[in-house]
XYZ file of N, CA, C and O in Angstrom:
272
model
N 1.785 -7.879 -7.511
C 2.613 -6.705 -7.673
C 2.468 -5.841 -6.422
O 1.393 -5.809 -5.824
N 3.620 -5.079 -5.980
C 3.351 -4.914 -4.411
C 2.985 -3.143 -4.966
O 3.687 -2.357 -4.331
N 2.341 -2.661 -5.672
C 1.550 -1.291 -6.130
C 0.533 -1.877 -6.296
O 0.183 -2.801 -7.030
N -0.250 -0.865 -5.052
C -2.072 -1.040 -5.269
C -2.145 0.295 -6.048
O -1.444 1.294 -5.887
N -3.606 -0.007 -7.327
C -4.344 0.623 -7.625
C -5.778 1.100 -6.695
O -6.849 0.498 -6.769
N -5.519 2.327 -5.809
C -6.986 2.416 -5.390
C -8.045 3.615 -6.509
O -8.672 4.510 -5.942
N -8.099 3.514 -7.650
C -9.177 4.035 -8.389
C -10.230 4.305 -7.811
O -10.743 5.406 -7.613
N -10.786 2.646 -7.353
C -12.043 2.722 -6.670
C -12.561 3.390 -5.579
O -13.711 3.685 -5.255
N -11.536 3.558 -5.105
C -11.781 4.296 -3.716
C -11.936 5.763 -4.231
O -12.831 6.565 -3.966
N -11.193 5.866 -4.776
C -11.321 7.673 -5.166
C -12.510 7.752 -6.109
O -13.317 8.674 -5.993
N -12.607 7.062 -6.791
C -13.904 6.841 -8.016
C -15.123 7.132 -6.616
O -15.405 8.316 -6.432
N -15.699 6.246 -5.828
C -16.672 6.041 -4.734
C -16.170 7.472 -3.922
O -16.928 8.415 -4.150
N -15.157 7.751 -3.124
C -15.462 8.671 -2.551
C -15.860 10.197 -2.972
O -16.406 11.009 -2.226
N -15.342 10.485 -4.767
C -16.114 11.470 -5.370
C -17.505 11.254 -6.002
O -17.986 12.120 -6.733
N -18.077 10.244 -5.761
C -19.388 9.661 -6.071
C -19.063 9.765 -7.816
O -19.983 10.389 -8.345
N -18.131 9.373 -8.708
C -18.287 9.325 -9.796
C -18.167 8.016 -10.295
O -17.674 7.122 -9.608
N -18.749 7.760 -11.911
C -18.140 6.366 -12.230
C -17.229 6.384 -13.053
O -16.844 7.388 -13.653
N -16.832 5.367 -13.153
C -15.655 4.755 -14.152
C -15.918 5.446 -15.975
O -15.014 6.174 -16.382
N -16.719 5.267 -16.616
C -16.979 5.669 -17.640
C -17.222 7.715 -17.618
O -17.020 8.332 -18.664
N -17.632 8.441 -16.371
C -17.783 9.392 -16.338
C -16.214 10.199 -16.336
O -15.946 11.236 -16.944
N -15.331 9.419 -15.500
C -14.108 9.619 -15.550
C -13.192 9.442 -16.597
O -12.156 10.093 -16.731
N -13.709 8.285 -17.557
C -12.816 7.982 -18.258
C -12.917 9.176 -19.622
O -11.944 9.547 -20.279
N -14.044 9.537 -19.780
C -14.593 10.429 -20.564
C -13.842 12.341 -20.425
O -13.536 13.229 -21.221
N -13.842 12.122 -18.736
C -13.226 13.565 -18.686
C -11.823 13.212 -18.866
O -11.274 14.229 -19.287
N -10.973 12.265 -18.754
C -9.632 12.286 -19.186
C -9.494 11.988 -20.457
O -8.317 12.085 -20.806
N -10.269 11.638 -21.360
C -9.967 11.087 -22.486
C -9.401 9.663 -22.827
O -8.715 9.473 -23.831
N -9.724 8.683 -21.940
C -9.249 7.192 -22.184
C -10.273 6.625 -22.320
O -11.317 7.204 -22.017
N -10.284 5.349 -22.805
C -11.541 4.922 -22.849
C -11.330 3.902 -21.519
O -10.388 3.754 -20.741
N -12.848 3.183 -21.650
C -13.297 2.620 -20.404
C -12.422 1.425 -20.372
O -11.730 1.308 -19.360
N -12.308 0.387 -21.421
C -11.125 -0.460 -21.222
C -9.881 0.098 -20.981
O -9.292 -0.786 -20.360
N -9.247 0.896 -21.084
C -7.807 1.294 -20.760
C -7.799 1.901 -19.414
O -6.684 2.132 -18.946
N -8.835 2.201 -18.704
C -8.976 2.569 -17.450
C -9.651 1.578 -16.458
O -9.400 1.723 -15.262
N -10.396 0.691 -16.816
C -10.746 -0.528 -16.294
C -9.574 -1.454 -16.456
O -9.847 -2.598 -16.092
N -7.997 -1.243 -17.021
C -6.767 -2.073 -16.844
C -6.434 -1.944 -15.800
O -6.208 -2.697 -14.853
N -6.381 -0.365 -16.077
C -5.684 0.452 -14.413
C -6.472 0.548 -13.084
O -5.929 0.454 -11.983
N -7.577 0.710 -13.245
C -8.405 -0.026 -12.231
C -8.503 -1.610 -11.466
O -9.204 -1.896 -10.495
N -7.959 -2.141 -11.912
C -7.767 -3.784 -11.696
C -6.424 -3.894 -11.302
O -6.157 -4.905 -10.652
N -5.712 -3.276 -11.482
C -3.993 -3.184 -11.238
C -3.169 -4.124 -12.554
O -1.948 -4.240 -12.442
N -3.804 -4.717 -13.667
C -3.340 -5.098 -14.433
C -2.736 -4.264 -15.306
O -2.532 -4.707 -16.436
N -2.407 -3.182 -15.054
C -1.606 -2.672 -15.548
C -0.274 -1.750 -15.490
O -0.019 -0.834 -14.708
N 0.714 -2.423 -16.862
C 2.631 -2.436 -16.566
C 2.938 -1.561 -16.117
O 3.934 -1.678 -15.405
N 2.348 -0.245 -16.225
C 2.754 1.285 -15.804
C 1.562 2.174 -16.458
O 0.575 1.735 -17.048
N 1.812 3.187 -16.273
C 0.954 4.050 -16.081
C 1.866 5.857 -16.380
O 2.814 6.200 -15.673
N 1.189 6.933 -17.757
C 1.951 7.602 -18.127
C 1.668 8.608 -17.525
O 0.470 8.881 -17.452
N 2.472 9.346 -17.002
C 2.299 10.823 -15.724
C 1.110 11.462 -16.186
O 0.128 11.805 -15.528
N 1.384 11.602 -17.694
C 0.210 12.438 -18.049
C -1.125 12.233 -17.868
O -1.890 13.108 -17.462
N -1.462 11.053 -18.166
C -2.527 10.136 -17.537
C -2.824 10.425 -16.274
O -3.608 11.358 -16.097
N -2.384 9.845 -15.322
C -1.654 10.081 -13.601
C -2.251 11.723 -13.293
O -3.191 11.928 -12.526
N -1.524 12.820 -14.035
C -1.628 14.048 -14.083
C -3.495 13.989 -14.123
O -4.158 14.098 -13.091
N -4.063 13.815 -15.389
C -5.549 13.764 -15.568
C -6.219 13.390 -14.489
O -6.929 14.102 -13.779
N -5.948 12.090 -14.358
C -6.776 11.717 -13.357
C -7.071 12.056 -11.982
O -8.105 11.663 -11.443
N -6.023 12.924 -11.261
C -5.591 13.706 -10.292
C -6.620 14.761 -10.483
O -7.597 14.979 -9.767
N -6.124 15.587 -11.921
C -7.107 16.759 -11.592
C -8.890 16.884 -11.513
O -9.709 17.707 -11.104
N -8.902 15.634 -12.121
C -10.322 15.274 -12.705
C -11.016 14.751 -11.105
O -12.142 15.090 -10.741
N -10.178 13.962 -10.368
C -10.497 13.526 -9.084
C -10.226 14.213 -7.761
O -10.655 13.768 -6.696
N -9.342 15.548 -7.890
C -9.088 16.538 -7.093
C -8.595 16.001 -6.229
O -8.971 16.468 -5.154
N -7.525 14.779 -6.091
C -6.600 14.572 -5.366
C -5.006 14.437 -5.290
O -4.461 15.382 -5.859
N -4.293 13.693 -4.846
C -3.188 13.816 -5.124
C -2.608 11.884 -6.068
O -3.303 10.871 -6.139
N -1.561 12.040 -6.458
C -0.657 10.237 -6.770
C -1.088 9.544 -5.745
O -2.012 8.751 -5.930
N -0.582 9.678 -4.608
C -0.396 9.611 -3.446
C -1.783 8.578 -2.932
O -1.822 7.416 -2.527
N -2.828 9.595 -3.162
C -4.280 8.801 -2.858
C -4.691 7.489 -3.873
O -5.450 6.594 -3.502
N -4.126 7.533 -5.061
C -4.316 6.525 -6.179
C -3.651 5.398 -6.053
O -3.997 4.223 -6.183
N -2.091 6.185 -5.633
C -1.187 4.826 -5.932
C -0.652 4.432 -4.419
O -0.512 5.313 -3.571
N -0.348 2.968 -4.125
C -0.232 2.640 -2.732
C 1.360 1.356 -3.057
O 1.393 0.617 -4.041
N 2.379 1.400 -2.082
C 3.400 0.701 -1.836
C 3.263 -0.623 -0.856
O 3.306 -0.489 0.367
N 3.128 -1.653 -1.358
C 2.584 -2.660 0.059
C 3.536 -4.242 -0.375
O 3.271 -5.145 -1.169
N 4.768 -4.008 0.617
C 5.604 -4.854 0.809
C 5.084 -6.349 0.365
O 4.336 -6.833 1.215
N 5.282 -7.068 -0.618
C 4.605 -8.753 -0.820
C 4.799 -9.656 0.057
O 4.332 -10.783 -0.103
């Protein structure tokens, strides 16, 4: 799928983990370990929205466009 998920990168560069995050947005760790892997169909703003504020960045830094 030519949309990268970089989670990880933002996860590592705020020194947080996956379960610490998933906790302040309210998803659990499997439904954010989908979206972390890029296995997953889409992704709901509101979600998107959370995770932004929780990670103090922008879409932009999360989600990436890369021609196949």
């Amino acid at each position: 799928m030519p949309i990268i998920i970089n989670l990880d990168v933002m996860l590592a560069k705020r020194k947080m983990q996956s379960k610490e995050l998933a906790e302040k947005i309210g998803i659990s760790n499997v439904n954010l370990s989908v979206l972390k892997t890029g296995k997953a169909k889409g992704v709901r703003f509101d979600t998107l929205e959370a995770i932004c504020k929780a990670l103090e960045c922008q879409p932009g830094d999360i989600l990436e466009f890369k021609e196949e």
